[in-house]
Tab-separated table of C-alpha atoms (C1' of nucleotides) in Angstrom:
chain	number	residue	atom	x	y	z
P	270	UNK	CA	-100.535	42.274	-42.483
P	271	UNK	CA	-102.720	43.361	-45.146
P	272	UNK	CA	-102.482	45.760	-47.919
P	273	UNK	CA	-104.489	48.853	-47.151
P	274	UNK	CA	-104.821	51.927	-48.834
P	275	UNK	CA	-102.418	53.969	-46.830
P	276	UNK	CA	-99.659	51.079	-47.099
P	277	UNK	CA	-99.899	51.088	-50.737
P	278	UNK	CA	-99.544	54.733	-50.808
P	279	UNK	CA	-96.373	54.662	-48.505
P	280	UNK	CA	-94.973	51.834	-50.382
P	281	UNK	CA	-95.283	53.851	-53.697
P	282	UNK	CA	-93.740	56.757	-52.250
P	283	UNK	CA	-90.482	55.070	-50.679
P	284	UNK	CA	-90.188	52.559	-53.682
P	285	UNK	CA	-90.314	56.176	-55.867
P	286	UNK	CA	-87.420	57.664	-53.231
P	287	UNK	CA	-85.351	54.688	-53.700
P	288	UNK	CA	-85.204	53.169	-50.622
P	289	UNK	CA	-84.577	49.647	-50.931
P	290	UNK	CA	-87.157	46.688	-51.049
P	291	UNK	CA	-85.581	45.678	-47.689
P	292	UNK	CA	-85.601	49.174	-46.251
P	293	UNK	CA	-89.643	49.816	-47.268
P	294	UNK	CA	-90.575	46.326	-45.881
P	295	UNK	CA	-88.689	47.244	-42.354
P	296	UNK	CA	-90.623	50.674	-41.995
P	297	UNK	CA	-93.604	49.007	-43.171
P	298	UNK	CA	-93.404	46.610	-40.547
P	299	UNK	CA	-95.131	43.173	-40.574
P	300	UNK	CA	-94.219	42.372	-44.072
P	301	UNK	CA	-90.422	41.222	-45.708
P	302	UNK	CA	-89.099	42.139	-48.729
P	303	UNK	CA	-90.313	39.651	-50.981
P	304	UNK	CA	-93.629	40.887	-49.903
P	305	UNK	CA	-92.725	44.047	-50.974
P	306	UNK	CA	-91.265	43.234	-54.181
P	307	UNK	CA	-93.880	41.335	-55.292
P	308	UNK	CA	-96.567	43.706	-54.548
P	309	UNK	CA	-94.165	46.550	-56.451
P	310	UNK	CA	-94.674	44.173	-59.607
P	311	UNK	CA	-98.439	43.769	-58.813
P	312	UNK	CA	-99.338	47.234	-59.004
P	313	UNK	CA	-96.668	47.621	-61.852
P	314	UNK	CA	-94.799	49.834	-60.186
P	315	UNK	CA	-91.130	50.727	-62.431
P	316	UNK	CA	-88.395	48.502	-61.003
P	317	UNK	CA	-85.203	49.292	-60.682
P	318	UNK	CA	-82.908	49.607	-64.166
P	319	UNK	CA	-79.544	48.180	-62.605
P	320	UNK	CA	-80.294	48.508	-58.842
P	321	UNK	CA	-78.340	45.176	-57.304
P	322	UNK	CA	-78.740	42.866	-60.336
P	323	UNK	CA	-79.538	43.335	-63.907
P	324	UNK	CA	-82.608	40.590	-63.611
P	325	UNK	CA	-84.626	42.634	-66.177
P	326	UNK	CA	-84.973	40.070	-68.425
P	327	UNK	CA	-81.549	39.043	-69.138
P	328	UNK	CA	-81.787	35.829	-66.978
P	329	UNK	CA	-83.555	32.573	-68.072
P	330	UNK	CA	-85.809	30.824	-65.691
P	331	UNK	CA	-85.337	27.516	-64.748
P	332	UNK	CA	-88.738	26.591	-64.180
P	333	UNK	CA	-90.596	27.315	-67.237
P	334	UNK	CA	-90.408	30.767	-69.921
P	335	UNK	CA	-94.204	32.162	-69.055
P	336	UNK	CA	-94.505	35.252	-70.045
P	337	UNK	CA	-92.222	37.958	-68.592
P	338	UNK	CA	-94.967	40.933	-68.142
P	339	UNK	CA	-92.002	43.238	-66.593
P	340	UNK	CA	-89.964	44.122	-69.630
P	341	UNK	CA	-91.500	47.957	-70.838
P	342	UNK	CA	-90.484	49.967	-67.709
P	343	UNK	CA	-87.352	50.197	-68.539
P	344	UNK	CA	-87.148	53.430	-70.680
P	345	UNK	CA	-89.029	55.382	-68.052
P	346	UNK	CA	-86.893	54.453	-64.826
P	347	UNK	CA	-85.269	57.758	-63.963
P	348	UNK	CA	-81.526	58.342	-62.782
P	349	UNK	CA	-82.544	58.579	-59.265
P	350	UNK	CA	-79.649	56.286	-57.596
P	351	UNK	CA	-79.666	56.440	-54.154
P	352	UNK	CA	-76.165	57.151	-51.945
P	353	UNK	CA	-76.854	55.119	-49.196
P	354	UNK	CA	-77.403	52.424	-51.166
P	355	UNK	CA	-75.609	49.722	-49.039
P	356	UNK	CA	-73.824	47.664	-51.952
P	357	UNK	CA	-70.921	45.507	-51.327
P	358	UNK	CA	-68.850	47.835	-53.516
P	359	UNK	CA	-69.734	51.549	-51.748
P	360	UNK	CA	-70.102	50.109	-48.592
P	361	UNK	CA	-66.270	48.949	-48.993
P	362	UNK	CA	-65.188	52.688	-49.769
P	363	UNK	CA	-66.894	53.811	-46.847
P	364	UNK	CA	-64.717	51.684	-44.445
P	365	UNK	CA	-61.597	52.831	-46.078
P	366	UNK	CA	-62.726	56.533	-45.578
P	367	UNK	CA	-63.374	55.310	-41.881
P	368	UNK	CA	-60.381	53.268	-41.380
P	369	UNK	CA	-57.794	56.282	-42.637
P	370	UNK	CA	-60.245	59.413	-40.663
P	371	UNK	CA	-60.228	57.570	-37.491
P	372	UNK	CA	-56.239	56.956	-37.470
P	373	UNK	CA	-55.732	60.626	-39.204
P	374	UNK	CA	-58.316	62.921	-37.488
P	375	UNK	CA	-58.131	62.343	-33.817
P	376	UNK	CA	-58.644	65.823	-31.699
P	377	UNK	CA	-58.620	65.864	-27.779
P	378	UNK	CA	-62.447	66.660	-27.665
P	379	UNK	CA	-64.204	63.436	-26.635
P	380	UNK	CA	-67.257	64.472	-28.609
P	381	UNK	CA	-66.464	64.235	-31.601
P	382	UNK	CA	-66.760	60.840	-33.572
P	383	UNK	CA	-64.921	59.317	-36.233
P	384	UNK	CA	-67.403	59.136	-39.281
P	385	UNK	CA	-71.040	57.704	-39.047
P	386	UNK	CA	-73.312	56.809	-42.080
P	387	UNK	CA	-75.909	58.303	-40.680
P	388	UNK	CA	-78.829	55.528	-40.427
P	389	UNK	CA	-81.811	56.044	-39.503
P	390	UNK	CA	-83.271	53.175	-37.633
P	391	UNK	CA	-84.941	51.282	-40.118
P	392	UNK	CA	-81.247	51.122	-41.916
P	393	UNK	CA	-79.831	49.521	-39.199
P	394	UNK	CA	-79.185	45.674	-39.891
P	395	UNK	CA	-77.479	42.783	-37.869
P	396	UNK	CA	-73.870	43.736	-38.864
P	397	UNK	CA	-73.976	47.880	-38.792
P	398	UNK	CA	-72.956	49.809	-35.873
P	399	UNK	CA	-75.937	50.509	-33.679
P	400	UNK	CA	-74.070	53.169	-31.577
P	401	UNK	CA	-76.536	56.369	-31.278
P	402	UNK	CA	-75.179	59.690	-32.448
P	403	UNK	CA	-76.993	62.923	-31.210
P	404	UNK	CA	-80.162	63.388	-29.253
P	405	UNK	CA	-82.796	61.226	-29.328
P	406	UNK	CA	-85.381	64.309	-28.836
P	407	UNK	CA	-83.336	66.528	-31.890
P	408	UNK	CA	-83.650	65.774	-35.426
P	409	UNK	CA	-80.403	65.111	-36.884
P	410	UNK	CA	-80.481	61.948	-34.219
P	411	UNK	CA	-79.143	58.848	-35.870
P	412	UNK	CA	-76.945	55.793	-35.648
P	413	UNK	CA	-73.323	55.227	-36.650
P	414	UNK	CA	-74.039	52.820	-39.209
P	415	UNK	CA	-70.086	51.500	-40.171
P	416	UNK	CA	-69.721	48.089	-40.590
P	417	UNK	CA	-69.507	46.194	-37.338
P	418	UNK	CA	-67.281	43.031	-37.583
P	419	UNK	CA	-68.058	39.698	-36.196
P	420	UNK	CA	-71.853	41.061	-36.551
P	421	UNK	CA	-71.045	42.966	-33.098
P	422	UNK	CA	-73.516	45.866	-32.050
P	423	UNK	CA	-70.578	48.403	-32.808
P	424	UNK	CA	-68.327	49.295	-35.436
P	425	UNK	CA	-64.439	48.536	-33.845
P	426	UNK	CA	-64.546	52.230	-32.703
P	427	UNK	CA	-67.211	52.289	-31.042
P	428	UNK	CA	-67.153	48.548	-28.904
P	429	UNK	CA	-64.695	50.417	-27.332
P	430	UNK	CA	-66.598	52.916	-26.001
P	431	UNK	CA	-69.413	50.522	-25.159
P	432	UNK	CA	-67.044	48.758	-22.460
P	433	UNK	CA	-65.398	51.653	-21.190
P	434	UNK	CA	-67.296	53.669	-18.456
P	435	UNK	CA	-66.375	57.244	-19.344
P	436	UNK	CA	-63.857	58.641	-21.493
P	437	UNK	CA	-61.035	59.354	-19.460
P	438	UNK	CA	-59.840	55.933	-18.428
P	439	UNK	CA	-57.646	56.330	-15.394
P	440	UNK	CA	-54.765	54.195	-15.753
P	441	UNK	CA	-53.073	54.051	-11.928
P	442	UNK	CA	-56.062	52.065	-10.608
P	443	UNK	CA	-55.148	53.463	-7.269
T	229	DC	C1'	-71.208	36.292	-47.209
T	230	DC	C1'	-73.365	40.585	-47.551
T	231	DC	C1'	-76.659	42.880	-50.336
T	232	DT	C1'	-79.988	43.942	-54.448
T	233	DG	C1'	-84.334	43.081	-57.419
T	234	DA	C1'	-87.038	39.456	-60.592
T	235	DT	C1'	-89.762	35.561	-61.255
T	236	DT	C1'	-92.454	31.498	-60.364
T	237	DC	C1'	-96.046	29.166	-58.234
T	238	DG	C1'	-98.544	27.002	-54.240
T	239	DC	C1'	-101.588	28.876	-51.293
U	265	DG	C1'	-103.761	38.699	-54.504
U	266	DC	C1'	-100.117	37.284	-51.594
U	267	DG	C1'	-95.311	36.143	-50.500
U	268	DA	C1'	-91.684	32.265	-49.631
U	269	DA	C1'	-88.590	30.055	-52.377
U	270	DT	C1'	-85.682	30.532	-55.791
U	271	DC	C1'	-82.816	32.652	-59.179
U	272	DA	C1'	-79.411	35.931	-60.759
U	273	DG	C1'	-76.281	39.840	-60.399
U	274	DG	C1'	-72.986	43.159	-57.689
DNA sequence: CCCTGATTCGC
DNA sequence: GCGAATCAGG
């Protein structure tokens, strides 16, 4: 894949939102996030102040001290934290949130699901819940997002509902 | 182990 | 210039 215009431009722009270098580099397409991150430090883009690690310049290289050009960002970057940031620590607090909602709020309607994170596709990674939420055509369409054990497709809620053929299971299999 | 960004260096 | 490998932190 190659740099053009218009992917510098959308890199800028998400990189400025706050998406992740992860997140840009999967609606990019074609490139990974170490693509991404270095081109972010190519054009000199402001990194992140304490996004993930606090690699400023606070750790030493092992392979030799050159010199570090990213160090004078760092008074400009903005508060512009991101909430579905996917960090060990939030995403923890999210799965107790899910854990005591889905044994606490449980109605009779079938539609009604226990909590998603709302992801949008590019979010979506090996161990989050890929169940779809919504219609695909309508615009608040997106995917549960909880954690998903085991790295299963679905959360624990929802690999029920994958393997059961509609929601009212009749029980006297007669 | 999952994630995050930062840096180096061979290409 | 590019990005995989590596490093470092949460």
């Amino acid at each position: 894949m190659n740099w053009t215009d218009e992917r510098v431009e959308k890199l800028k722009k998400l990189w400025s939102e706050g998406l992740s270098a992860s997140q840009i580099a999967a609606q990019l397409g074609g490139v990974s996030r170490n693509a991404v991150i270095g081109k972010v430090h190519r054009l000199n883009l402001p990194g992140r102040a304490k996004a993930g690690g606090t690699a400023t310049a606070a750790r030493t290289p092992k392979r030799s001290a050159a010199a570090p050009r990213a160090a004078t960002y760092a008074s400009r970057v903005a508060t512009r934290t991101v909430t579905r940031q996917q960090g060990a620590t939030m995403l923890k607090e999210e799965i107790e949130i899910d854990a005591v909602s889905e044994i606490t709020y449980r109605p009779a309607s079938n539609v009604v699901v226990p909590i998603s994170r709302r992801l949008g596709l590019t979010e979506l990674t090996e161990r989050t819940c890929k169940w779809p939420v919504g219609d695909p055509l309508k615009d608040d369409f997106h995917f549960c997002g909880n954690d998903s054990p085991d790295s299963s497709p679905y959360c624990t809620y929802h690999q029920r509902m994958a393997y059961q053929p509609v929601h009212d299971r009749r029980r006297n299999n007669g």
